[in-house]
PDB file of C-alpha atoms in Angstrom:
ATOM      1  CA  MET A 996     -52.984  86.472 -11.223  1.00  0.00           C
ATOM      2  CA  ALA A 997     -52.792  85.199 -14.767  1.00  0.00           C
ATOM      3  CA  ALA A 998     -49.468  84.908 -16.510  1.00  0.00           C
ATOM      4  CA  GLY A 999     -48.991  87.427 -19.236  1.00  0.00           C
ATOM      5  CA  ASN A1000     -49.747  91.138 -19.418  1.00  0.00           C
ATOM      6  CA  VAL A1001     -49.508  92.068 -15.717  1.00  0.00           C
ATOM      7  CA  GLN A1002     -47.097  94.969 -15.976  1.00  0.00           C
ATOM      8  CA  HIS A1003     -48.179  97.892 -13.728  1.00  0.00           C
ATOM      9  CA  VAL A1004     -50.863  95.789 -11.999  1.00  0.00           C
ATOM     10  CA  ASP A1005     -50.712  96.216  -8.190  1.00  0.00           C
ATOM     11  CA  LYS A1006     -53.683  94.110  -7.211  1.00  0.00           C
ATOM     12  CA  ALA A1007     -56.794  92.435  -8.574  1.00  0.00           C
ATOM     13  CA  ASP A1008     -60.430  92.981  -7.599  1.00  0.00           C
ATOM     14  CA  ASP A1009     -61.197  89.627  -5.963  1.00  0.00           C
ATOM     15  CA  GLN A1010     -64.663  90.385  -4.631  1.00  0.00           C
ATOM     16  CA  LEU A1011     -66.403  87.735  -6.709  1.00  0.00           C
ATOM     17  CA  THR A1012     -69.556  86.268  -5.199  1.00  0.00           C
ATOM     18  CA  VAL A1013     -70.885  82.932  -6.433  1.00  0.00           C
ATOM     19  CA  LEU A1014     -74.680  82.930  -6.283  1.00  0.00           C
ATOM     20  CA  ASN A1015     -75.319  79.258  -7.056  1.00  0.00           C
ATOM     21  CA  PRO A1016     -72.198  77.259  -6.185  1.00  0.00           C
ATOM     22  CA  THR A1017     -71.876  73.854  -7.790  1.00  0.00           C
ATOM     23  CA  PRO A1018     -72.164  71.026  -5.254  1.00  0.00           C
ATOM     24  CA  VAL A1019     -68.847  69.267  -4.647  1.00  0.00           C
ATOM     25  CA  SER A1020     -68.284  65.699  -5.815  1.00  0.00           C
ATOM     26  CA  GLN A1021     -66.486  63.104  -3.724  1.00  0.00           C
ATOM     27  CA  CYS A1022     -64.283  60.172  -4.667  1.00  0.00           C
ATOM     28  CA  HIS A1023     -64.658  56.569  -3.567  1.00  0.00           C
ATOM     29  CA  THR A1024     -62.014  53.877  -3.993  1.00  0.00           C
ATOM     30  CA  VAL A1025     -63.689  50.547  -4.653  1.00  0.00           C
ATOM     31  CA  VAL A1026     -62.799  47.762  -2.211  1.00  0.00           C
ATOM     32  CA  SER A1027     -63.542  44.058  -2.357  1.00  0.00           C
ATOM     33  CA  GLY A1028     -67.254  43.448  -1.747  1.00  0.00           C
ATOM     34  CA  ASP A1029     -68.368  46.866  -3.009  1.00  0.00           C
ATOM     35  CA  ASN A1030     -71.118  47.266  -5.550  1.00  0.00           C
ATOM     36  CA  LEU A1031     -72.896  50.396  -6.776  1.00  0.00           C
ATOM     37  CA  LEU A1032     -75.922  49.714  -4.562  1.00  0.00           C
ATOM     38  CA  LYS A1033     -73.770  49.666  -1.402  1.00  0.00           C
ATOM     39  CA  ILE A1034     -71.838  52.735  -2.483  1.00  0.00           C
ATOM     40  CA  ALA A1035     -75.029  54.676  -3.275  1.00  0.00           C
ATOM     41  CA  ASP A1036     -76.497  53.726   0.097  1.00  0.00           C
ATOM     42  CA  LYS A1037     -73.305  54.894   1.850  1.00  0.00           C
ATOM     43  CA  TYR A1038     -73.192  58.322   0.174  1.00  0.00           C
ATOM     44  CA  TYR A1039     -76.866  59.046  -0.485  1.00  0.00           C
ATOM     45  CA  GLY A1040     -78.687  56.892   2.060  1.00  0.00           C
ATOM     46  CA  ASN A1041     -80.579  55.344  -0.843  1.00  0.00           C
ATOM     47  CA  ASP A1042     -79.307  52.482  -2.962  1.00  0.00           C
ATOM     48  CA  ALA A1043     -81.695  53.477  -5.778  1.00  0.00           C
ATOM     49  CA  GLN A1044     -79.279  56.333  -6.572  1.00  0.00           C
ATOM     50  CA  ASN A1045     -76.744  53.843  -7.967  1.00  0.00           C
ATOM     51  CA  ASP A1046     -77.556  55.008 -11.505  1.00  0.00           C
ATOM     52  CA  VAL A1047     -76.258  58.505 -10.613  1.00  0.00           C
ATOM     53  CA  ILE A1048     -72.854  57.013  -9.793  1.00  0.00           C
ATOM     54  CA  PHE A1049     -72.879  54.804 -12.886  1.00  0.00           C
ATOM     55  CA  GLU A1050     -73.682  57.727 -15.217  1.00  0.00           C
ATOM     56  CA  ALA A1051     -71.024  59.922 -13.599  1.00  0.00           C
ATOM     57  CA  ASN A1052     -68.351  57.300 -14.261  1.00  0.00           C
ATOM     58  CA  LYS A1053     -69.010  56.474 -17.905  1.00  0.00           C
ATOM     59  CA  PRO A1054     -67.132  55.542 -20.072  1.00  0.00           C
ATOM     60  CA  MET A1055     -64.826  54.005 -17.420  1.00  0.00           C
ATOM     61  CA  LEU A1056     -67.714  51.756 -16.331  1.00  0.00           C
ATOM     62  CA  LYS A1057     -69.281  49.694 -19.088  1.00  0.00           C
ATOM     63  CA  SER A1058     -71.806  48.008 -16.780  1.00  0.00           C
ATOM     64  CA  PRO A1059     -73.092  48.868 -13.288  1.00  0.00           C
ATOM     65  CA  ASP A1060     -72.351  45.258 -12.326  1.00  0.00           C
ATOM     66  CA  LYS A1061     -68.655  45.439 -13.206  1.00  0.00           C
ATOM     67  CA  ILE A1062     -66.614  47.449 -10.745  1.00  0.00           C
ATOM     68  CA  TYR A1063     -63.254  46.324  -9.436  1.00  0.00           C
ATOM     69  CA  PRO A1064     -61.160  46.962  -6.309  1.00  0.00           C
ATOM     70  CA  GLY A1065     -58.838  49.901  -6.800  1.00  0.00           C
ATOM     71  CA  GLN A1066     -61.100  51.830  -9.164  1.00  0.00           C
ATOM     72  CA  VAL A1067     -61.715  55.398  -8.047  1.00  0.00           C
ATOM     73  CA  LEU A1068     -65.294  56.476  -8.699  1.00  0.00           C
ATOM     74  CA  ARG A1069     -66.642  60.009  -8.770  1.00  0.00           C
ATOM     75  CA  ILE A1070     -69.605  60.391  -6.429  1.00  0.00           C
ATOM     76  CA  PRO A1071     -71.586  63.444  -7.557  1.00  0.00           C
ATOM     77  CA  ALA A1072     -73.299  65.591  -4.975  1.00  0.00           C
ATOM     78  CA  VAL A1073     -77.060  65.347  -5.202  1.00  0.00           C
ATOM     79  CA  ALA A1074     -78.567  68.803  -5.016  1.00  0.00           C
TER      80      ALA A1074
END
């Protein structure tokens, strides 16, 4: 329930149905030896998808060749 004008409200109609749910992203913490090709292969089974990860993490990443241990990257779901 939202904060605010809820006086005299017993319940809310929560029968919402999502027709086209958005695919869920994952997170990956970079470790020593990682590169975007390896990460793409791990999550997508295809290292050619590395550009998807790079684009999803701009402006934190300035170059696909410069990732560092400890960075947490968003790994978008591929629909």
